[in-house]
Amino acid sequence: MRLYKKWYLKHVFLFVVGGLLYNVIEILFRGYSHWTMFFLGGICFVLLGQINEGISWEMPLWKQICVGAGMITGLEFLTGCIVNLWLGWKIWDYSGVPGNVLGQICLPYILLWLPVSLGGILLDDWLRFWLFGEEKPHYKWKSGNLKMRN
């Protein structure tokens, strides 16, 4: 039971960090955010952290970034379909942006999720190392190792 409590508290902490950061990013870029984006950001951040938990550190960092951006895009689309199309809250509408799908996701934001994924992956890995004593982050870009040093 103690191990589960530690796991639970760690993930709640990471969820809150991700939710707050997502809101900060939105406020910096749009000037405002919505409470639902806190939950979306928390879920995205926890899932970004699961990339190295579920897949070996041997996966090249660029692939982790692409997986992360894909996860964020999928969750953005799902959230948009629920809060914008189904509930009609009109939190965002990308229907005027090129490469949009139902006005919920669009190509420019899909590309934005690439550096956001990189930042989220790195932050999660280092928080897990510094605060929770997990494995020190180390990354591969292609065939050689990119080791992060203190």
Short mmCIF file of C-alpha atoms in Angstrom, two decimals:
data_model
loop_
_atom_site.label_atom_id
_atom_site.label_comp_id
_atom_site.label_asym_id
_atom_site.label_seq_id
_atom_site.Cartn_x
_atom_site.Cartn_y
_atom_site.Cartn_z
CA MET A 1 0.00 0.00 0.00
CA ARG A 2 2.87 2.38 0.79
CA LEU A 3 4.38 1.90 -2.68
CA TYR A 4 1.03 2.70 -4.30
CA LYS A 5 0.68 5.87 -2.21
CA LYS A 6 4.15 7.03 -3.29
CA TRP A 7 3.32 6.28 -6.94
CA TYR A 8 -0.02 8.10 -6.62
CA LEU A 9 1.47 11.21 -4.97
CA LYS A 10 4.25 11.39 -7.55
CA HIS A 11 1.76 11.31 -10.42
CA VAL A 12 -0.55 13.85 -8.76
CA PHE A 13 2.46 16.15 -8.37
CA LEU A 14 3.46 15.68 -12.02
CA PHE A 15 -0.17 16.20 -13.11
CA VAL A 16 -0.33 19.53 -11.25
CA VAL A 17 3.02 20.66 -12.70
CA GLY A 18 1.83 19.82 -16.21
CA GLY A 19 -1.54 21.50 -15.71
CA LEU A 20 0.02 24.69 -14.40
CA LEU A 21 2.63 24.81 -17.18
CA TYR A 22 -0.02 24.27 -19.85
CA ASN A 23 -2.03 27.18 -18.46
CA VAL A 24 1.09 29.38 -18.34
CA ILE A 25 1.95 28.52 -21.96
CA GLU A 26 -1.59 29.37 -23.07
CA ILE A 27 -1.64 32.63 -21.14
CA LEU A 28 1.73 33.65 -22.61
CA PHE A 29 0.61 32.88 -26.18
CA ARG A 30 -3.14 33.68 -26.11
CA GLY A 31 -3.45 35.95 -23.10
CA TYR A 32 -5.93 33.64 -21.34
CA SER A 33 -6.68 30.01 -20.64
CA HIS A 34 -9.61 27.86 -19.52
CA TRP A 35 -9.85 25.58 -16.49
CA THR A 36 -10.26 22.54 -18.71
CA MET A 37 -6.79 23.16 -20.11
CA PHE A 38 -5.31 22.56 -16.65
CA PHE A 39 -6.66 19.00 -16.78
CA LEU A 40 -5.58 18.51 -20.38
CA GLY A 41 -2.09 19.78 -19.57
CA GLY A 42 -1.82 17.53 -16.55
CA ILE A 43 -2.82 14.46 -18.53
CA CYS A 44 -0.43 15.36 -21.36
CA PHE A 45 2.49 15.88 -18.97
CA VAL A 46 1.93 12.59 -17.16
CA LEU A 47 1.69 10.74 -20.48
CA LEU A 48 4.85 12.41 -21.78
CA GLY A 49 6.58 11.06 -18.69
CA GLN A 50 5.31 7.59 -19.44
CA ILE A 51 7.21 7.45 -22.73
CA ASN A 52 10.47 6.56 -20.94
CA GLU A 53 8.62 4.48 -18.36
CA GLY A 54 6.92 2.27 -20.93
CA ILE A 55 9.51 2.40 -23.68
CA SER A 56 13.24 1.92 -23.23
CA TRP A 57 15.62 4.85 -22.88
CA GLU A 58 17.08 3.45 -26.07
CA MET A 59 14.30 5.03 -28.14
CA PRO A 60 15.90 8.01 -29.90
CA LEU A 61 14.85 11.36 -28.46
CA TRP A 62 13.45 12.57 -31.78
CA LYS A 63 11.06 9.59 -31.80
CA GLN A 64 10.01 10.34 -28.22
CA ILE A 65 9.29 13.93 -29.31
CA CYS A 66 7.14 12.72 -32.22
CA VAL A 67 5.26 10.27 -29.99
CA GLY A 68 4.68 13.06 -27.46
CA ALA A 69 3.47 15.53 -30.09
CA GLY A 70 1.13 12.87 -31.45
CA MET A 71 -0.28 12.17 -27.99
CA ILE A 72 -0.83 15.87 -27.31
CA THR A 73 -2.47 16.35 -30.70
CA GLY A 74 -4.78 13.39 -30.13
CA LEU A 75 -5.76 14.61 -26.66
CA GLU A 76 -6.28 18.16 -27.96
CA PHE A 77 -8.57 16.79 -30.65
CA LEU A 78 -10.52 14.62 -28.21
CA THR A 79 -10.83 17.48 -25.71
CA GLY A 80 -11.88 19.89 -28.46
CA CYS A 81 -14.54 17.50 -29.71
CA ILE A 82 -15.93 17.22 -26.17
CA VAL A 83 -15.73 20.82 -24.91
CA ASN A 84 -16.19 22.70 -28.18
CA LEU A 85 -18.31 20.53 -30.44
CA TRP A 86 -20.34 18.45 -27.98
CA LEU A 87 -20.69 20.84 -25.02
CA GLY A 88 -20.52 23.99 -27.19
CA TRP A 89 -18.22 25.91 -24.81
CA LYS A 90 -16.27 27.48 -27.73
CA ILE A 91 -12.93 27.49 -25.92
CA TRP A 92 -11.05 27.52 -29.24
CA ASP A 93 -11.80 27.32 -32.94
CA TYR A 94 -9.08 26.73 -35.51
CA SER A 95 -11.47 26.47 -38.45
CA GLY A 96 -9.83 29.51 -40.08
CA VAL A 97 -6.33 28.06 -39.75
CA PRO A 98 -4.82 26.03 -42.62
CA GLY A 99 -4.65 22.29 -42.10
CA ASN A 100 -7.35 22.14 -39.44
CA VAL A 101 -9.52 19.15 -38.59
CA LEU A 102 -13.05 20.13 -37.50
CA GLY A 103 -11.56 23.35 -36.16
CA GLN A 104 -10.11 21.46 -33.17
CA ILE A 105 -6.52 20.85 -34.25
CA CYS A 106 -4.40 22.45 -36.96
CA LEU A 107 -1.00 22.03 -38.55
CA PRO A 108 0.69 25.06 -36.88
CA TYR A 109 -0.21 23.76 -33.41
CA ILE A 110 0.78 20.20 -34.28
CA LEU A 111 4.23 21.61 -35.12
CA LEU A 112 4.22 23.63 -31.86
CA TRP A 113 3.74 20.42 -29.88
CA LEU A 114 7.15 19.16 -31.07
CA PRO A 115 9.24 21.60 -28.94
CA VAL A 116 6.62 21.46 -26.18
CA SER A 117 7.00 17.67 -26.13
CA LEU A 118 10.78 17.99 -25.92
CA GLY A 119 10.47 20.37 -22.97
CA GLY A 120 7.90 18.16 -21.26
CA ILE A 121 9.95 14.99 -21.70
CA LEU A 122 13.11 16.63 -20.36
CA LEU A 123 11.34 18.31 -17.45
CA ASP A 124 9.53 15.14 -16.42
CA ASP A 125 12.70 13.05 -16.59
CA TRP A 126 14.72 15.54 -14.53
CA LEU A 127 11.94 16.03 -11.95
CA ARG A 128 11.75 12.27 -11.54
CA PHE A 129 15.53 12.14 -11.05
CA TRP A 130 15.84 15.15 -8.71
CA LEU A 131 12.70 14.70 -6.62
CA PHE A 132 11.92 11.00 -6.75
CA GLY A 133 15.36 9.39 -7.08
CA GLU A 134 14.63 7.73 -10.40
CA GLU A 135 17.17 6.95 -13.09
CA LYS A 136 19.33 9.84 -14.30
CA PRO A 137 18.13 10.98 -17.73
CA HIS A 138 20.18 9.94 -20.72
CA TYR A 139 19.16 10.19 -24.34
CA LYS A 140 20.07 8.94 -27.77
CA TRP A 141 19.43 11.09 -30.82
CA LYS A 142 20.22 8.52 -33.46
CA SER A 143 22.98 5.98 -33.14
CA GLY A 144 25.11 7.65 -30.46
CA ASN A 145 24.19 8.48 -26.89
CA LEU A 146 23.44 12.01 -25.77
CA LYS A 147 24.14 11.86 -22.06
CA MET A 148 23.05 14.73 -19.89
CA ARG A 149 25.63 15.60 -17.22
CA ASN A 150 25.40 17.52 -13.96
#
